[in-house]
GROMACS .gro file of C-alpha atoms in nm:
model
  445
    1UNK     CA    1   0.057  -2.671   1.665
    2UNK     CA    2  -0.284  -2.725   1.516
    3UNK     CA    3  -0.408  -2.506   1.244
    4UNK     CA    4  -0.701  -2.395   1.498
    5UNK     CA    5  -0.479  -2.307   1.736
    6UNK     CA    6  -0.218  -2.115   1.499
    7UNK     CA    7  -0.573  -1.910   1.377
    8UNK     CA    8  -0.644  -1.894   1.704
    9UNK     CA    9  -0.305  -1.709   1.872
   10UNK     CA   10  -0.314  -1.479   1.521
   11UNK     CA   11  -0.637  -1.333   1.565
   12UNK     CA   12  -0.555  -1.245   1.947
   13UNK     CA   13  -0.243  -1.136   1.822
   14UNK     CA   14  -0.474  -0.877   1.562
   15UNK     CA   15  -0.693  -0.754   1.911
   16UNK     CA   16  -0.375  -0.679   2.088
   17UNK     CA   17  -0.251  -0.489   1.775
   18UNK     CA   18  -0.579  -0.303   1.768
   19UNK     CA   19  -0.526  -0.228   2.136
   20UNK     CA   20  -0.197  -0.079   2.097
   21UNK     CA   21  -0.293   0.134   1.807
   22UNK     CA   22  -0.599   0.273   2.059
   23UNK     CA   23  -0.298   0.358   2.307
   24UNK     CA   24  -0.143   0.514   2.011
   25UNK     CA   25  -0.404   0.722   1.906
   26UNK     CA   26  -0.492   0.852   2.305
   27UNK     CA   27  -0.161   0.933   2.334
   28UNK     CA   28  -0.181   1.177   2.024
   29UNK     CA   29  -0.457   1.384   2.152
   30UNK     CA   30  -0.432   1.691   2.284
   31UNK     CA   31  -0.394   1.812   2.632
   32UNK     CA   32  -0.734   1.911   2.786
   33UNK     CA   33  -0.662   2.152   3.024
   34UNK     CA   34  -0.779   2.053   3.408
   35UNK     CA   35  -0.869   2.263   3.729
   36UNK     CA   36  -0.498   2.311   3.903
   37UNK     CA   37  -0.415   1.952   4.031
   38UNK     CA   38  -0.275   1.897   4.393
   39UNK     CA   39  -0.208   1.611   4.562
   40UNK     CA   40  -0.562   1.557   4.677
   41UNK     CA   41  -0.730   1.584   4.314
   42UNK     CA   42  -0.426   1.326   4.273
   43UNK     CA   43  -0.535   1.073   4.517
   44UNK     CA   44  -0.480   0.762   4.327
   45UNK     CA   45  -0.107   0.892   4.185
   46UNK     CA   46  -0.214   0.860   3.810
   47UNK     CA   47  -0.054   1.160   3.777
   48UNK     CA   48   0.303   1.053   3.915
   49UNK     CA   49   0.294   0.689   3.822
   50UNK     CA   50   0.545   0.583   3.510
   51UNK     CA   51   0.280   0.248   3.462
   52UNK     CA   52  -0.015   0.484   3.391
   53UNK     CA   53   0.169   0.670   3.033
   54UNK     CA   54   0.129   0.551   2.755
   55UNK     CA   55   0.488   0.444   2.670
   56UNK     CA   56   0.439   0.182   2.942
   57UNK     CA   57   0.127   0.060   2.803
   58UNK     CA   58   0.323   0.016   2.435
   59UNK     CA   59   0.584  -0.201   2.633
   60UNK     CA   60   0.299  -0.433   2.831
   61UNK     CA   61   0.114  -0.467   2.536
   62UNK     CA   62   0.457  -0.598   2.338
   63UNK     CA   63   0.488  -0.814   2.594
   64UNK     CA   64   0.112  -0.945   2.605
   65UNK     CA   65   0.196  -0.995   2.228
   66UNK     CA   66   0.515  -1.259   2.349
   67UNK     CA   67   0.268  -1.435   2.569
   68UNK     CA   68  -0.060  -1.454   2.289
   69UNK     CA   69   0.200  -1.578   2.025
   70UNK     CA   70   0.344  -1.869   2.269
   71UNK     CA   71   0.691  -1.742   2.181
   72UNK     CA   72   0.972  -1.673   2.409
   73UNK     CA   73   1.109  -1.310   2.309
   74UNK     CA   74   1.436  -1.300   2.076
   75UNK     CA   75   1.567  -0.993   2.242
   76UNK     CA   76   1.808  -0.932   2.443
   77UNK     CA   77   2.031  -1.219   2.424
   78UNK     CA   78   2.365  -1.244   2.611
   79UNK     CA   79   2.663  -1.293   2.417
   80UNK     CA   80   2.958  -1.433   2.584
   81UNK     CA   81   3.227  -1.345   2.368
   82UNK     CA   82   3.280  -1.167   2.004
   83UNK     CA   83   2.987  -1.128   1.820
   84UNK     CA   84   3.069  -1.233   1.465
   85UNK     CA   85   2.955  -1.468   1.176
   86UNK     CA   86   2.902  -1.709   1.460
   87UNK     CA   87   2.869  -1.588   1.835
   88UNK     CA   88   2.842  -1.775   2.176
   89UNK     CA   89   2.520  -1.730   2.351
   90UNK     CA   90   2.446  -1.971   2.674
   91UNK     CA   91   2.786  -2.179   2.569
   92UNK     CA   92   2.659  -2.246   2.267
   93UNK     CA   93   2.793  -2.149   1.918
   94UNK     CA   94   2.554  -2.017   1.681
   95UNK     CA   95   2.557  -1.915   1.372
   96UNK     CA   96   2.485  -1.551   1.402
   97UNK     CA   97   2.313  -1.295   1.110
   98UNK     CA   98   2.202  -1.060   1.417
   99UNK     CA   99   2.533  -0.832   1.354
  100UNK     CA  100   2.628  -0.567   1.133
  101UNK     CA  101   3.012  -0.561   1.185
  102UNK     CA  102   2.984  -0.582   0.801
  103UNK     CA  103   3.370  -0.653   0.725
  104UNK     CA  104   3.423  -0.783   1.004
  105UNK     CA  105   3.705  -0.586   1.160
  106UNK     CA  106   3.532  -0.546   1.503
  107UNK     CA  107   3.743  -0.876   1.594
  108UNK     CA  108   4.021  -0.772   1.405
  109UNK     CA  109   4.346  -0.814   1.555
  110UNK     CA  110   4.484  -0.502   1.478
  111UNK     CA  111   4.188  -0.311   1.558
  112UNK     CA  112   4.183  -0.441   1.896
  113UNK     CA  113   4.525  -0.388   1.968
  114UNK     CA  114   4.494   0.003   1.834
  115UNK     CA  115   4.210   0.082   2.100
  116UNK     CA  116   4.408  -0.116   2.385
  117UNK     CA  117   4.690   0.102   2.265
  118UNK     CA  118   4.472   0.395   2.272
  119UNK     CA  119   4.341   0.339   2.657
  120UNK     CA  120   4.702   0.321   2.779
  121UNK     CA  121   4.769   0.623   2.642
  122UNK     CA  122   4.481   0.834   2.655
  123UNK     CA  123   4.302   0.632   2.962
  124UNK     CA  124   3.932   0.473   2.893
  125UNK     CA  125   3.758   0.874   2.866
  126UNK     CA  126   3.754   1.174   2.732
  127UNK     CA  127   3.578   1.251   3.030
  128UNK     CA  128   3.443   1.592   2.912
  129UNK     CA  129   3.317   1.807   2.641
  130UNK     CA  130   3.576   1.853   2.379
  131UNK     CA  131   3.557   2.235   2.331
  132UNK     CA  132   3.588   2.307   2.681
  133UNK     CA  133   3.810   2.052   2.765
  134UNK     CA  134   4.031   2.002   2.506
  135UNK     CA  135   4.102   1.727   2.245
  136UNK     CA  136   4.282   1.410   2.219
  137UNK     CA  137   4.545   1.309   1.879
  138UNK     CA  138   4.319   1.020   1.795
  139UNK     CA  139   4.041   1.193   1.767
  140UNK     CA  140   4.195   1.456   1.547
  141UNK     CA  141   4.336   1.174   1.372
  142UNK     CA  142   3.996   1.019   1.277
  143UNK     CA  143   3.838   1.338   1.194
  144UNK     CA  144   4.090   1.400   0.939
  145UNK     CA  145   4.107   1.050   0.769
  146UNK     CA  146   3.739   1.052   0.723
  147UNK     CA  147   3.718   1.357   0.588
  148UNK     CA  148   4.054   1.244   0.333
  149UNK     CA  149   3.782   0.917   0.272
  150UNK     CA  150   3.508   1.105   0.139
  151UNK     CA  151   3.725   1.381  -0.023
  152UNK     CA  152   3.560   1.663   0.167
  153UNK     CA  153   3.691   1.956   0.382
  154UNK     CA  154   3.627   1.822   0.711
  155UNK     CA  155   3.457   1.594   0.943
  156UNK     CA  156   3.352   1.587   1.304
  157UNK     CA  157   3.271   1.268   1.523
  158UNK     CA  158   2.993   1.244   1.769
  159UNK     CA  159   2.936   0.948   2.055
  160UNK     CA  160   2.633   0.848   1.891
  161UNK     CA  161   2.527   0.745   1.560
  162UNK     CA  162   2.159   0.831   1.610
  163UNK     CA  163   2.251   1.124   1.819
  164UNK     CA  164   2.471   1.227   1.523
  165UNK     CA  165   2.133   1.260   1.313
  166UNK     CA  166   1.911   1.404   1.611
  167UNK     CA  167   2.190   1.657   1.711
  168UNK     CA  168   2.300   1.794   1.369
  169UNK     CA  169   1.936   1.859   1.209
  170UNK     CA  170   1.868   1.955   1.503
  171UNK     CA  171   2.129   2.269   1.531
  172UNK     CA  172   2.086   2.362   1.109
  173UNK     CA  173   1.699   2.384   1.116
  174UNK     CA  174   1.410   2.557   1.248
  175UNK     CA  175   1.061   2.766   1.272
  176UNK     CA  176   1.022   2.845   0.850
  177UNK     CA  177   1.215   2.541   0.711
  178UNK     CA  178   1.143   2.222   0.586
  179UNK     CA  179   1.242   1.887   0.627
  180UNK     CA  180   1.163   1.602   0.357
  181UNK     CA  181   1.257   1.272   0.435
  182UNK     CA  182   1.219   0.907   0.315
  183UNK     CA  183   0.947   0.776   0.457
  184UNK     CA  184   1.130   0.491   0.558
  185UNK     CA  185   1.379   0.720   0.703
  186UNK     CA  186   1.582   0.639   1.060
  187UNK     CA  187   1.392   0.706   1.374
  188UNK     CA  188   1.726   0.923   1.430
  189UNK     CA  189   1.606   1.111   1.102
  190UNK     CA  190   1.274   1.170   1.207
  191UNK     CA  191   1.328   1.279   1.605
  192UNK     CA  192   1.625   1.561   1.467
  193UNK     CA  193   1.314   1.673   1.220
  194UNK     CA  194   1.101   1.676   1.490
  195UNK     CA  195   1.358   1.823   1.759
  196UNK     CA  196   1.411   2.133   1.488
  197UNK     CA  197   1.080   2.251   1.525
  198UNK     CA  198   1.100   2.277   1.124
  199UNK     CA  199   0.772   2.136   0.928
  200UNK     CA  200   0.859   1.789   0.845
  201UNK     CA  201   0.674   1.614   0.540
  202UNK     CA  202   0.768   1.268   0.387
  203UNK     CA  203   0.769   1.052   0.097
  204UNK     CA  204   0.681   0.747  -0.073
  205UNK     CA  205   1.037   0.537   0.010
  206UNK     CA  206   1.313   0.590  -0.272
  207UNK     CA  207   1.050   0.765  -0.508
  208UNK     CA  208   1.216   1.078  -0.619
  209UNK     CA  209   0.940   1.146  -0.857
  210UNK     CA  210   0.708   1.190  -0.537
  211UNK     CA  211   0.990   1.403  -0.358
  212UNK     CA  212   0.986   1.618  -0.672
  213UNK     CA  213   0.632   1.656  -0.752
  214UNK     CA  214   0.642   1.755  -0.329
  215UNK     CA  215   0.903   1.995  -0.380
  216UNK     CA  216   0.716   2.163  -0.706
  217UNK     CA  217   0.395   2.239  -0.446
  218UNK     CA  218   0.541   2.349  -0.124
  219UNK     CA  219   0.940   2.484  -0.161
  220UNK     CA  220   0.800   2.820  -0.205
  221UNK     CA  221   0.695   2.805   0.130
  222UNK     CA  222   0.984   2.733   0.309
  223UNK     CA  223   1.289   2.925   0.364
  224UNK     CA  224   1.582   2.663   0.427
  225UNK     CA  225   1.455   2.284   0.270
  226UNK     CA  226   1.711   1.970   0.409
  227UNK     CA  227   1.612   1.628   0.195
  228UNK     CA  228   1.749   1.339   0.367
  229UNK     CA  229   1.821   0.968   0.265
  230UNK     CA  230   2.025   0.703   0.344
  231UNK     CA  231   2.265   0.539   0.124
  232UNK     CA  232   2.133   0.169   0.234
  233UNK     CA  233   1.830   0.094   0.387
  234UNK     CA  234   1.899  -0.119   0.675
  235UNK     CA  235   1.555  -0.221   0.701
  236UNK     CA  236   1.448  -0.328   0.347
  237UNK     CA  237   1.845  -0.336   0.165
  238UNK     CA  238   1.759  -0.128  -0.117
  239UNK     CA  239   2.026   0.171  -0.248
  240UNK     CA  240   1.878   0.544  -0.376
  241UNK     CA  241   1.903   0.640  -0.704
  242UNK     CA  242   2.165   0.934  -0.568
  243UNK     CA  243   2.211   1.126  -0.875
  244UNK     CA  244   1.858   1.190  -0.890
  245UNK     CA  245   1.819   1.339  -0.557
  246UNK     CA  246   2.077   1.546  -0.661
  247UNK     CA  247   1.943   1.721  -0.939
  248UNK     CA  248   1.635   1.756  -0.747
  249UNK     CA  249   1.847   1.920  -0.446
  250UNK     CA  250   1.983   2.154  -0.673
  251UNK     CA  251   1.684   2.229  -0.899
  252UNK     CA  252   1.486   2.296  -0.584
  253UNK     CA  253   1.758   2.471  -0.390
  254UNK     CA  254   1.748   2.236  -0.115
  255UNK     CA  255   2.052   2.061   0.086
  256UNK     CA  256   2.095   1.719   0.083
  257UNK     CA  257   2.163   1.474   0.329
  258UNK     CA  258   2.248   1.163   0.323
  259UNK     CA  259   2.304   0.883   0.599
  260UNK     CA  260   2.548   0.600   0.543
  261UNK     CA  261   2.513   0.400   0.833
  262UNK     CA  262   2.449   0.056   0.682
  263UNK     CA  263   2.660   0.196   0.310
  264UNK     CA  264   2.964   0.295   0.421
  265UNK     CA  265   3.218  -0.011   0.318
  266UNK     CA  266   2.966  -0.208   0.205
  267UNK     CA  267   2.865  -0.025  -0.115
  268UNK     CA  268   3.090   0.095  -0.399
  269UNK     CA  269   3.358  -0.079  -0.570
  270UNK     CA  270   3.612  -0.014  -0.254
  271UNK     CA  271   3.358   0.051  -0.024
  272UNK     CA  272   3.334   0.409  -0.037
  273UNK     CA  273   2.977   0.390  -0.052
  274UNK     CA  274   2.624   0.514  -0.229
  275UNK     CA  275   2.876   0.823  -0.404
  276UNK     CA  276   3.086   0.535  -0.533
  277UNK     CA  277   2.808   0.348  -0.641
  278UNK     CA  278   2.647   0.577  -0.820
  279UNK     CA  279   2.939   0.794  -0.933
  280UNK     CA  280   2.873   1.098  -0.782
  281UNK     CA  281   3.055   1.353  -0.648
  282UNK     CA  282   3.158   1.426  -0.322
  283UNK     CA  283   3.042   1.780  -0.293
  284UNK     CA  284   2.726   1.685  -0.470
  285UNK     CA  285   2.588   1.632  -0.146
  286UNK     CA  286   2.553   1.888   0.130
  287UNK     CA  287   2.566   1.640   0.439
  288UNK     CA  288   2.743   1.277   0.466
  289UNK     CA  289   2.643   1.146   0.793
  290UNK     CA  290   2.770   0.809   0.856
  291UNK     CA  291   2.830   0.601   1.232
  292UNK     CA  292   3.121   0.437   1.372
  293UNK     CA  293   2.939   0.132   1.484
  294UNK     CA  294   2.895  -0.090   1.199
  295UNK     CA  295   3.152  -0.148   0.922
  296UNK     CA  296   3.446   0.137   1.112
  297UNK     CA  297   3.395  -0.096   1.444
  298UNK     CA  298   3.325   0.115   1.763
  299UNK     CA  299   3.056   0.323   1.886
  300UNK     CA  300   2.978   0.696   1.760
  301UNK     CA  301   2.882   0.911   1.440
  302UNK     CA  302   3.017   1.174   1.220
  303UNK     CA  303   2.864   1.420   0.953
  304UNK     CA  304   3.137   1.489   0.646
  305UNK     CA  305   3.145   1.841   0.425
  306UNK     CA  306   3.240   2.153   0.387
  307UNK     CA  307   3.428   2.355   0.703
  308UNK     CA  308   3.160   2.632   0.740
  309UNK     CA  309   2.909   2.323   0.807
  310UNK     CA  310   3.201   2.166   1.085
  311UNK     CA  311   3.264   2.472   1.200
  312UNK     CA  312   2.844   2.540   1.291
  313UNK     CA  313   2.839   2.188   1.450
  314UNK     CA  314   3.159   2.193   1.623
  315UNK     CA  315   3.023   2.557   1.835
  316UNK     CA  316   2.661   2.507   1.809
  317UNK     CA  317   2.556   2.152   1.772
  318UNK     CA  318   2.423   2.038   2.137
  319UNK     CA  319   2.520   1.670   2.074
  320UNK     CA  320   2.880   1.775   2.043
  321UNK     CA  321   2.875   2.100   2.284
  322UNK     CA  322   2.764   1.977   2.573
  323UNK     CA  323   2.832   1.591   2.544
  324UNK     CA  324   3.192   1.426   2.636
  325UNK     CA  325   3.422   1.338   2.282
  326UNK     CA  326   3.430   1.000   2.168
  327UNK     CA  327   3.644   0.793   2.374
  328UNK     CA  328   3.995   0.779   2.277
  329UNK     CA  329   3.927   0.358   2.240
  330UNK     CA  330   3.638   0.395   2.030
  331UNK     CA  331   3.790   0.659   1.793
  332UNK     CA  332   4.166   0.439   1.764
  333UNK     CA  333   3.966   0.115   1.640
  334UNK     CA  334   3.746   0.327   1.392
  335UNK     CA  335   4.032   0.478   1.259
  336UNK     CA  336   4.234   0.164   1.232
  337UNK     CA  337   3.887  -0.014   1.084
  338UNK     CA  338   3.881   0.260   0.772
  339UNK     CA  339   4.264   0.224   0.725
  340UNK     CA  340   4.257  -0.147   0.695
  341UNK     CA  341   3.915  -0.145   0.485
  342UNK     CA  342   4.141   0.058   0.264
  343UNK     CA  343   4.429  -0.173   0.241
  344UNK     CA  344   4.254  -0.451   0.194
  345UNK     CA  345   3.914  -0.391  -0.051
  346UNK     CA  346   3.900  -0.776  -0.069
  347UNK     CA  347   3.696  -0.764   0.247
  348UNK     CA  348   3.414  -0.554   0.044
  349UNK     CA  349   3.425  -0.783  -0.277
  350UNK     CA  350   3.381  -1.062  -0.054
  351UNK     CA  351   3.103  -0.900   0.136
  352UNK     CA  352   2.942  -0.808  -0.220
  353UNK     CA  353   2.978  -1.222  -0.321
  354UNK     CA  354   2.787  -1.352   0.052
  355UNK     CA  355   2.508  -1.045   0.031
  356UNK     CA  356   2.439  -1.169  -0.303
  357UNK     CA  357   2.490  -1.528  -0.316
  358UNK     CA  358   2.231  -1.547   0.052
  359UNK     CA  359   1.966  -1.322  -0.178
  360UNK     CA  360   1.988  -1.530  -0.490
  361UNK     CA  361   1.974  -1.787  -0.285
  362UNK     CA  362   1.666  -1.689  -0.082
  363UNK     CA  363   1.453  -1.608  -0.382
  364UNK     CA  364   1.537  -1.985  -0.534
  365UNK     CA  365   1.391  -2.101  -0.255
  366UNK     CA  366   1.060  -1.896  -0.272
  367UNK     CA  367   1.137  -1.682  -0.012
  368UNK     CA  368   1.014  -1.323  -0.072
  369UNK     CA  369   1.285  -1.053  -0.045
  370UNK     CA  370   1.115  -0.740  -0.095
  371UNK     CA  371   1.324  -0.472  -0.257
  372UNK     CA  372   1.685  -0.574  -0.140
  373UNK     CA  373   1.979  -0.566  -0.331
  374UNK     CA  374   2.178  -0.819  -0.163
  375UNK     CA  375   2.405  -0.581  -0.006
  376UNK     CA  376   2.469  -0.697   0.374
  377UNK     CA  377   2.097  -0.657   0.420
  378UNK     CA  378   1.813  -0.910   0.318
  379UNK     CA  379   1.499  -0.931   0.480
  380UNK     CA  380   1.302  -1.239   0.478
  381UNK     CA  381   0.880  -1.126   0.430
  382UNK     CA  382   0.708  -1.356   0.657
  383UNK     CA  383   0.379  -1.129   0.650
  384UNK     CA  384   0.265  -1.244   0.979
  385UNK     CA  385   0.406  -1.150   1.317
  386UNK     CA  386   0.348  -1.478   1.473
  387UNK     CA  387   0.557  -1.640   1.175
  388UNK     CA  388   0.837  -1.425   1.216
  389UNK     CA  389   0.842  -1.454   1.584
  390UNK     CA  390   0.770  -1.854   1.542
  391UNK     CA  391   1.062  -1.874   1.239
  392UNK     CA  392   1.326  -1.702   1.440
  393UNK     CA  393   1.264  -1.909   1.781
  394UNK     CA  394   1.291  -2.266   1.571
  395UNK     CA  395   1.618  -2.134   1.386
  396UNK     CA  396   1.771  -2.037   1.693
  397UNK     CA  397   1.713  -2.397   1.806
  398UNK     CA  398   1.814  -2.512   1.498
  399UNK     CA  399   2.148  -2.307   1.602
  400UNK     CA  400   2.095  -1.952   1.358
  401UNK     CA  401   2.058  -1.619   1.571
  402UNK     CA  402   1.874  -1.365   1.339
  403UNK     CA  403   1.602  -1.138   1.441
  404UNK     CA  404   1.263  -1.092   1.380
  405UNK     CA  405   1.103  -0.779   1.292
  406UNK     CA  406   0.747  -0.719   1.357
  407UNK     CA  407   0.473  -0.537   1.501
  408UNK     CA  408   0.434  -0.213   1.588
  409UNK     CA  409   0.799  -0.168   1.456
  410UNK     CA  410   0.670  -0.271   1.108
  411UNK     CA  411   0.337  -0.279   0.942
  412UNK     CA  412   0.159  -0.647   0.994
  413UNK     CA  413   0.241  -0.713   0.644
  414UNK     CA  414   0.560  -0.622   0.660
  415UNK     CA  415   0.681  -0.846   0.931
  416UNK     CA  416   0.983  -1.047   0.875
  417UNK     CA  417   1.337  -1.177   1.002
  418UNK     CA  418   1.594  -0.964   0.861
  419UNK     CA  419   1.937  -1.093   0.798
  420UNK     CA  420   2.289  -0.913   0.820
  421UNK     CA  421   2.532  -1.051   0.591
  422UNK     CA  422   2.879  -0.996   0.706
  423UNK     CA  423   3.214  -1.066   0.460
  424UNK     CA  424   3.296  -1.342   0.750
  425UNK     CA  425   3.010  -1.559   0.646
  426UNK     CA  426   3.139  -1.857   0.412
  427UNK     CA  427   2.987  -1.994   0.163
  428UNK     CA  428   2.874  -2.303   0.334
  429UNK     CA  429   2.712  -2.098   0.668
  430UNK     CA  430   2.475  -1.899   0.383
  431UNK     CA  431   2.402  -2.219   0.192
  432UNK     CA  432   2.290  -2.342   0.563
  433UNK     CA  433   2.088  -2.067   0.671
  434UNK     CA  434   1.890  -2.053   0.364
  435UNK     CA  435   1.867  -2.458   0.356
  436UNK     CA  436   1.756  -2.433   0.732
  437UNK     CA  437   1.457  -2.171   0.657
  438UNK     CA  438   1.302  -2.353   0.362
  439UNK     CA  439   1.280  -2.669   0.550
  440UNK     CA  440   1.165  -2.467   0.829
  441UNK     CA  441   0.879  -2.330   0.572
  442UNK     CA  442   0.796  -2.659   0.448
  443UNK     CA  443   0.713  -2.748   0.753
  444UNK     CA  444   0.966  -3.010   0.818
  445UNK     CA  445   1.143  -2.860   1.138
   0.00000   0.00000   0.00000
């Protein structure tokens, strides 16, 4: 492609952007109130047609974007088998960094054969709510073991990790409190804020002297304060420093949550994650939330601490109330992930050596890495959306699945391909995935 054409496809790239960010900004004005509609002030269905809202116009716009870019789209992709450090994807096998089964036990023989186990017992459902319904062993089992993990009273397990987040801040905060979160928090973090009807205010990302300095203006005005963070950033790769957040938590009587999606058995000496790391306590923070999906294996979430805080959730929180328990499947392989994470903490050392040999790695090669610590997560900056799209598209011909991240997900100039390291990758795969990108750079792909 010429370098007219390239400038070409970026700057309609820039008016699509620009287009979107209109539809953005309509979408965010108030409600004007009309004359009572009826069907005939209604004539032309605006009113009752899903590809007149603005959601709609976000997806057609993305798409337009695909098209402008002369890219075909990386998502959705059918894999044919078990998704791994390599995966089959239209019979062929590619070496795959789109996957965060971070230890890799998803595949793991005797995590398979504990949720097959579990459906002839316990049948594929829980088919309803578990207070009203009653409860399964397994799920017992699990609740228990993760609490024993992160040395807490109690846990309780939701079917969704971003429902988890959604549900629980959700059910603990409202009208007259305050929720401060990164603000390169989860989406999860952000709707539960939102969902509270609490104030919500952010901050610069991992700056606890701006969370502080926010906390010395405005805690006075709040009755209950929740800070969350996460204990990895799956986005960027870079770790909290956790004991300050405590003392700010306690000097500002505030809880603190934090979210250990992406940290749970991939940070920490044994995998025990950002507490480990760090060397705090357990009860030094309020709220562990972690999910099932990633490192333990299976599908679903779970908030760790104290029994009065289980004991709220388990009655009041909606996302557990009125929503059917974890399958009995999905909870057996979890539970038979953390187990074997715990026998064998070779699996996290191993992970530790691959994150950072691909990010020492990377950054020989030029490649900008932006703030990651070569924990499971390094992104590569492309700072252009058409690059990233254009840089994931020739590595998956070149036979490397890994994703693109880009606009309106990310800031233009923060576009990039982000890679999941998993303690399945050799050596040799990261040596050529990073080989594979620079000559892709350099222009000789």
């Amino acid at each position: 492609m010429g370098m007219g054409e390239q400038v070409r496809r970026q700057l309609a790239a820039k008016a699509l952007q620009r287009q979107m960010q209109r539809v953005a900004d309509d979408a965010d004005k108030p409600f004007v109130p009309r004359p009572a509609i009826t069907a005939d002030t209604d004539a032309r269905g605006e009113l009752t047609r899903f590809d007149t809202m603005s959601q709609y116009q976000h997806v057609r716009i993305m798409r337009q974007m695909g098209d402008t870019l002369k890219v075909d789209s990386p998502f959705f992709r059918v894999h044919e088998g078990m998704a791994g450090a390599t995966t089959t994807i239209g019979e062929r096998t590619y070496l795959n960094f789109a996957n965060y089964s971070y230890l890799g036990m998803a595949s793991e023989a005797p995590v398979v054969a504990a949720s097959k186990a579990a459906i002839d017992r316990y049948g594929t459902s829980s088919s309803a709510s578990r207070m009203v319904a009653g409860e399964r062993p397994i799920q017992q089992a699990l609740e228990r073991a993760l609490a024993d993990f992160y040395e807490v009273e109690d846990s309780v397990v939701f079917v969704s990790g971003h429902a988890t987040n959604v549900t629980v801040i959700g059910a603990l905060f409202g009208p007259g409190d305050l929720i401060v979160h990164d603000a390169l928090a989860h989406n999860s973090i952000v709707q539960g804020g939102q969902l509270s009807g609490a104030k919500r205010l952010s901050f610069a990302h991992n700056d606890w002297r701006a969370l502080d300095a926010l906390l010395s203006r405005v805690r006075h005005e709040y009755r209950r304060v929740l800070i969350a963070i996460e204990g990895l950033y799956s986005m960027d790769g870079d770790i909290p420093e956790l004991k300050r957040f405590v003392d700010i938590k306690r000097r500002h009587a505030a809880f603190l949550m934090v979210d250990e999606a992406h940290s749970l058995g991939v940070i920490g000496a044994t995998g025990r994650g950002v507490r480990e790391h760090a060397g705090v306590a357990p009860e030094d923070v309020d709220i562990w939330m972690g999910t099932l999906s990633k490192t333990l294996a299976s599908c679903g979430g779970f908030i760790a601490g104290s029994r009065v805080l289980t004991d709220i959730l388990r009655h009041l929180a909606p996302g557990f109330l009125y929503s059917v328990g974890i399958a009995p499947s999905a909870a057996a392989a979890s539970l038979a992930a953390l187990r074997l994470m715990q026998t064998e903490p070779e699996r996290v050392a191993t992970l530790r050596e691959r994150g950072h040999r691909f990010l020492h790695r990377a950054r020989a090669a030029g490649f900008d890495t932006g703030t990651s610590e070569g924990y499971a997560v390094v992104p590569i900056l492309t700072r252009s959306s058409l690059r990233a799209a254009q840089w994931a598209n020739a590595l998956f011909d070149a036979g490397i699945n890994v994703q693109p991240i880009f606009y309106p997900a990310v800031e233009e100039q923060a576009a990039r391909l982000r890679f999941f390291i998993c303690s399945t990758h050799t050596p040799e795969q990261i040596d050529h995935a990073v080989d594979t990108l620079a000559r892709l750079a350099r222009g000789a792909m």
